[in-house]
Amino acid sequence: IGIILLGMGVGALGITYHQPVVALLGLTGAVLHALNHALFKSLLFLGAGAVVRATGTRAIDQLGGVGRRMPLTAAAFLLGSVAIVGLPPLNGFVSEWIVFQALLRSGQETTALRVASVVATGLALIGGLALACFTKVDGVVFLGQARSAAGAQATERGPVSLVPMLALAAACLAIGVFPAFAVAPAGAVGLSVIEATSSPGAALADVTGALPSLTLLALALSVLSAALWVARDHLRSGLSAVYASTWGCAGGPLTARMQYTASSYAAPLLNSFGPLAGIRSQANSSAFHSHPVDLVLDGFVTPTMRRLGRIAQGARLVQAGRLRWYLVYVILTLLALLLYVGHSRGGR
């Protein structure tokens, strides 16, 4: 949603400063990312729902190894994760690339519009944080060993669950490989917005001119990934598997408890933000536990509401529900008004 708003914002600035190319790039990126967001976010929700229904839990630290028992769901969720992070050859990369182009083009202007180019660093930071987030989710949920019976008993949910996920994954891949089919309609929407205030000219052609390069990049990455997968299977087919105990630093056999959890995976990144990360830790001689807190809700809103509640509880004494006290309040108010009127007249 933030990326969509960034595109809309730089598009509006382009209209304000009469820069049609920047305006069209920003609005086209916003419209296209709204479409892409509908595709890959729906895919991720369906994938998460399939895992929840198959395992009966929403706690990702109780899962693990689900990809072996739900391979199609894992593959679809992986495609959705790559798309939402904004990596090629999927659709999220195309719309984010267009928004990046709008921000970078704004830096070439001589007006105050060039300040908008600074936001490109924020967009890059968003991509990096999204990458950390979804590698954590994919790794903890679908890879490794099962951490509980819920994860060990997971199975695919059937065609009713799989077909929509695979269709959305195919749509994400199609827009990533052939972006012109989606960019042209999105550009037409942006063009209809800026036509009333400026003369775009060849701005739409400027947007679509680089799309063949994106298609080649997406196709090259797809072919390379498929070739590496085939080569891996070919090399493994001629080898016989040998199973042996894993050396564990003189410890016992490896267990699911030795794997990364969601918290331990994210700890190096979150620790760099210090107290602003919103992570609270509790440690003793036998255990270490960390949990997230909402800095706004837990740090400000909830304490403020508790204080207001105590003040309101104390103020209830004023509303005792007895008539004689209300008459006292009225008399005191009238006396205060009379004193005020008398004092103001005496001062004149």
Tab-separated table of N, CA and C in Angstrom, residues 44-126:
chain	number	residue	atom	x	y	z
A	44	LEU	N	-0.887	-15.055	-1.279
A	44	LEU	CA	-0.273	-15.309	0.019
A	44	LEU	C	-1.332	-15.604	1.089
A	45	PHE	N	-2.458	-14.905	1.053
A	45	PHE	CA	-3.533	-15.189	2.009
A	45	PHE	C	-4.082	-16.599	1.803
A	46	LEU	N	-4.277	-16.993	0.545
A	46	LEU	CA	-4.774	-18.336	0.280
A	46	LEU	C	-3.757	-19.394	0.725
A	47	GLY	N	-2.467	-19.125	0.478
A	47	GLY	CA	-1.440	-20.057	0.925
A	47	GLY	C	-1.394	-20.180	2.435
A	48	ALA	N	-1.481	-19.049	3.127
A	48	ALA	CA	-1.504	-19.085	4.594
A	48	ALA	C	-2.744	-19.813	5.098
A	49	GLY	N	-3.884	-19.575	4.447
A	49	GLY	CA	-5.104	-20.270	4.857
A	49	GLY	C	-5.015	-21.766	4.650
A	50	ALA	N	-4.378	-22.186	3.551
A	50	ALA	CA	-4.214	-23.619	3.309
A	50	ALA	C	-3.353	-24.258	4.386
A	51	VAL	N	-2.278	-23.567	4.794
A	51	VAL	CA	-1.412	-24.103	5.844
A	51	VAL	C	-2.164	-24.159	7.174
A	52	VAL	N	-2.931	-23.121	7.484
A	52	VAL	CA	-3.680	-23.112	8.744
A	52	VAL	C	-4.697	-24.251	8.776
A	53	ARG	N	-5.400	-24.463	7.670
A	53	ARG	CA	-6.390	-25.544	7.623
A	53	ARG	C	-5.733	-26.914	7.683
A	54	ALA	N	-4.554	-27.050	7.107
A	54	ALA	CA	-3.875	-28.345	7.101
A	54	ALA	C	-3.231	-28.674	8.441
A	55	THR	N	-2.829	-27.645	9.192
A	55	THR	CA	-2.101	-27.880	10.446
A	55	THR	C	-2.911	-27.548	11.686
A	56	GLY	N	-3.901	-26.660	11.536
A	56	GLY	CA	-4.702	-26.277	12.689
A	56	GLY	C	-4.057	-25.248	13.588
A	57	THR	N	-2.979	-24.580	13.135
A	57	THR	CA	-2.322	-23.574	13.966
A	57	THR	C	-1.873	-22.399	13.113
A	58	ARG	N	-1.844	-21.226	13.730
A	58	ARG	CA	-1.319	-20.025	13.083
A	58	ARG	C	0.073	-19.667	13.616
A	59	ALA	N	0.579	-20.404	14.568
A	59	ALA	CA	1.888	-20.130	15.171
A	59	ALA	C	2.973	-20.742	14.296
A	60	ILE	N	3.728	-19.910	13.601
A	60	ILE	CA	4.692	-20.444	12.638
A	60	ILE	C	5.832	-21.176	13.335
A	61	ASP	N	6.113	-20.855	14.601
A	61	ASP	CA	7.168	-21.557	15.303
A	61	ASP	C	6.787	-22.989	15.661
A	62	GLN	N	5.527	-23.370	15.453
A	62	GLN	CA	5.117	-24.756	15.649
A	62	GLN	C	5.122	-25.537	14.338
A	63	LEU	N	5.482	-24.875	13.250
A	63	LEU	CA	5.472	-25.531	11.944
A	63	LEU	C	6.898	-25.895	11.553
A	64	GLY	N	7.133	-26.053	10.266
A	64	GLY	CA	8.438	-26.470	9.771
A	64	GLY	C	8.299	-27.727	8.935
A	65	GLY	N	9.027	-27.768	7.831
A	65	GLY	CA	8.977	-28.936	6.969
A	65	GLY	C	7.666	-29.123	6.239
A	66	VAL	N	6.803	-28.111	6.246
A	66	VAL	CA	5.498	-28.235	5.598
A	66	VAL	C	5.653	-28.370	4.084
A	67	GLY	N	6.730	-27.824	3.523
A	67	GLY	CA	6.934	-27.887	2.083
A	67	GLY	C	7.041	-29.304	1.553
A	68	ARG	N	7.540	-30.244	2.359
A	68	ARG	CA	7.643	-31.628	1.891
A	68	ARG	C	6.269	-32.278	1.767
A	69	ARG	N	5.343	-31.882	2.606
A	69	ARG	CA	4.014	-32.499	2.605
A	69	ARG	C	3.003	-31.678	1.798
A	70	MET	N	3.313	-30.413	1.536
A	70	MET	CA	2.439	-29.567	0.723
A	70	MET	C	3.285	-28.869	-0.339
A	71	PRO	N	3.839	-29.617	-1.296
A	71	PRO	CA	4.796	-29.026	-2.242
A	71	PRO	C	4.184	-27.973	-3.162
A	72	LEU	N	2.949	-28.199	-3.633
A	72	LEU	CA	2.338	-27.218	-4.538
A	72	LEU	C	2.000	-25.925	-3.796
A	73	THR	N	1.486	-26.051	-2.587
A	73	THR	CA	1.217	-24.856	-1.781
A	73	THR	C	2.511	-24.107	-1.496
A	74	ALA	N	3.577	-24.846	-1.186
A	74	ALA	CA	4.862	-24.203	-0.906
A	74	ALA	C	5.391	-23.483	-2.140
A	75	ALA	N	5.258	-24.107	-3.313
A	75	ALA	CA	5.738	-23.471	-4.544
A	75	ALA	C	4.945	-22.212	-4.862
A	76	ALA	N	3.606	-22.285	-4.710
A	76	ALA	CA	2.776	-21.107	-4.974
A	76	ALA	C	3.087	-19.993	-3.986
A	77	PHE	N	3.262	-20.347	-2.719
A	77	PHE	CA	3.570	-19.331	-1.704
A	77	PHE	C	4.937	-18.709	-1.969
A	78	LEU	N	5.892	-19.514	-2.432
A	78	LEU	CA	7.217	-18.984	-2.766
A	78	LEU	C	7.120	-17.963	-3.897
A	79	LEU	N	6.326	-18.261	-4.924
A	79	LEU	CA	6.147	-17.302	-6.023
A	79	LEU	C	5.504	-16.020	-5.521
A	80	GLY	N	4.495	-16.145	-4.649
A	80	GLY	CA	3.890	-14.945	-4.078
A	80	GLY	C	4.865	-14.145	-3.250
A	81	SER	N	5.752	-14.827	-2.526
A	81	SER	CA	6.750	-14.129	-1.715
A	81	SER	C	7.739	-13.374	-2.591
A	82	VAL	N	8.207	-14.020	-3.662
A	82	VAL	CA	9.135	-13.345	-4.584
A	82	VAL	C	8.452	-12.143	-5.232
A	83	ALA	N	7.159	-12.288	-5.549
A	83	ALA	CA	6.431	-11.187	-6.179
A	83	ALA	C	6.278	-10.003	-5.241
A	84	ILE	N	5.916	-10.258	-3.972
A	84	ILE	CA	5.661	-9.150	-3.055
A	84	ILE	C	6.960	-8.451	-2.657
A	85	VAL	N	8.076	-9.192	-2.686
A	85	VAL	CA	9.368	-8.571	-2.395
A	85	VAL	C	9.806	-7.651	-3.530
A	86	GLY	N	9.327	-7.922	-4.742
A	86	GLY	CA	9.668	-7.075	-5.882
A	86	GLY	C	10.882	-7.553	-6.642
A	87	LEU	N	11.053	-8.871	-6.742
A	87	LEU	CA	12.184	-9.431	-7.470
A	87	LEU	C	11.722	-9.978	-8.816
A	88	PRO	N	12.582	-9.897	-9.843
A	88	PRO	CA	12.241	-10.515	-11.127
A	88	PRO	C	12.322	-12.024	-11.004
A	89	PRO	N	11.594	-12.771	-11.819
A	89	PRO	CA	10.818	-12.328	-12.995
A	89	PRO	C	9.323	-12.236	-12.723
A	90	LEU	N	8.898	-11.716	-11.569
A	90	LEU	CA	7.484	-11.679	-11.234
A	90	LEU	C	6.952	-10.247	-11.266
A	91	ASN	N	5.625	-10.138	-11.100
A	91	ASN	CA	4.947	-8.880	-11.392
A	91	ASN	C	5.300	-7.745	-10.435
A	92	GLY	N	5.611	-8.054	-9.188
A	92	GLY	CA	5.942	-6.980	-8.258
A	92	GLY	C	7.151	-6.178	-8.685
A	93	PHE	N	8.091	-6.826	-9.353
A	93	PHE	CA	9.285	-6.125	-9.832
A	93	PHE	C	8.925	-5.071	-10.873
A	94	VAL	N	7.973	-5.368	-11.751
A	94	VAL	CA	7.635	-4.450	-12.842
A	94	VAL	C	7.072	-3.143	-12.290
A	95	SER	N	6.073	-3.249	-11.410
A	95	SER	CA	5.451	-2.032	-10.894
A	95	SER	C	6.409	-1.249	-9.998
A	96	GLU	N	7.205	-1.940	-9.173
A	96	GLU	CA	8.178	-1.222	-8.352
A	96	GLU	C	9.237	-0.555	-9.227
A	97	TRP	N	9.637	-1.214	-10.315
A	97	TRP	CA	10.615	-0.619	-11.220
A	97	TRP	C	10.066	0.667	-11.830
A	98	ILE	N	8.795	0.690	-12.194
A	98	ILE	CA	8.201	1.904	-12.772
A	98	ILE	C	8.164	3.026	-11.741
A	99	VAL	N	7.797	2.696	-10.487
A	99	VAL	CA	7.791	3.718	-9.432
A	99	VAL	C	9.208	4.240	-9.200
A	100	PHE	N	10.197	3.347	-9.220
A	100	PHE	CA	11.586	3.777	-9.107
A	100	PHE	C	11.953	4.736	-10.232
A	101	GLN	N	11.522	4.426	-11.453
A	101	GLN	CA	11.814	5.301	-12.578
A	101	GLN	C	11.219	6.691	-12.372
A	102	ALA	N	10.009	6.747	-11.833
A	102	ALA	CA	9.380	8.046	-11.560
A	102	ALA	C	10.185	8.836	-10.537
A	103	LEU	N	10.630	8.177	-9.476
A	103	LEU	CA	11.409	8.866	-8.442
A	103	LEU	C	12.753	9.328	-8.969
A	104	LEU	N	13.415	8.477	-9.753
A	104	LEU	CA	14.723	8.853	-10.290
A	104	LEU	C	14.601	9.944	-11.350
A	105	ARG	N	13.536	9.905	-12.150
A	105	ARG	CA	13.317	10.973	-13.140
A	105	ARG	C	13.079	12.313	-12.442
A	106	SER	N	12.409	12.270	-11.311
A	106	SER	CA	12.162	13.529	-10.593
A	106	SER	C	13.467	14.162	-10.131
A	107	GLY	N	14.496	13.343	-9.868
A	107	GLY	CA	15.783	13.895	-9.460
A	107	GLY	C	16.511	14.615	-10.567
A	108	GLN	N	16.102	14.441	-11.814
A	108	GLN	CA	16.735	15.119	-12.937
A	108	GLN	C	16.140	16.501	-13.198
A	109	GLU	N	15.074	16.844	-12.482
A	109	GLU	CA	14.437	18.138	-12.714
A	109	GLU	C	15.162	19.243	-11.948
A	110	THR	N	14.940	20.464	-12.378
A	110	THR	CA	15.562	21.622	-11.728
A	110	THR	C	14.638	22.286	-10.719
A	111	THR	N	13.389	21.858	-10.652
A	111	THR	CA	12.430	22.436	-9.713
A	111	THR	C	12.509	21.692	-8.382
A	112	ALA	N	11.620	22.101	-7.462
A	112	ALA	CA	11.562	21.442	-6.157
A	112	ALA	C	11.165	19.977	-6.269
A	113	LEU	N	10.706	19.563	-7.435
A	113	LEU	CA	10.313	18.163	-7.642
A	113	LEU	C	11.478	17.205	-7.417
A	114	ARG	N	12.706	17.694	-7.589
A	114	ARG	CA	13.853	16.779	-7.466
A	114	ARG	C	14.005	16.223	-6.052
A	115	VAL	N	13.402	16.877	-5.064
A	115	VAL	CA	13.489	16.383	-3.692
A	115	VAL	C	12.834	15.010	-3.566
A	116	ALA	N	11.847	14.725	-4.434
A	116	ALA	CA	11.155	13.442	-4.371
A	116	ALA	C	12.070	12.265	-4.620
A	117	SER	N	13.221	12.493	-5.270
A	117	SER	CA	14.133	11.381	-5.557
A	117	SER	C	14.693	10.764	-4.285
A	118	VAL	N	14.693	11.534	-3.178
A	118	VAL	CA	15.204	10.998	-1.917
A	118	VAL	C	14.367	9.805	-1.461
A	119	VAL	N	13.079	9.798	-1.842
A	119	VAL	CA	12.180	8.727	-1.408
A	119	VAL	C	12.601	7.379	-1.994
A	120	ALA	N	13.391	7.396	-3.065
A	120	ALA	CA	13.846	6.127	-3.655
A	120	ALA	C	14.618	5.290	-2.643
A	121	THR	N	15.346	5.925	-1.736
A	121	THR	CA	16.062	5.165	-0.703
A	121	THR	C	15.082	4.469	0.233
A	122	GLY	N	13.975	5.149	0.547
A	122	GLY	CA	12.958	4.509	1.373
A	122	GLY	C	12.324	3.315	0.689
A	123	LEU	N	12.099	3.443	-0.618
A	123	LEU	CA	11.531	2.323	-1.375
A	123	LEU	C	12.497	1.144	-1.388
A	124	ALA	N	13.788	1.424	-1.495
A	124	ALA	CA	14.785	0.351	-1.437
A	124	ALA	C	14.794	-0.314	-0.066
A	125	LEU	N	14.636	0.489	0.994
A	125	LEU	CA	14.590	-0.068	2.348
A	125	LEU	C	13.368	-0.958	2.527
A	126	ILE	N	12.242	-0.545	1.952
A	126	ILE	CA	11.035	-1.373	2.019
A	126	ILE	C	11.289	-2.734	1.386
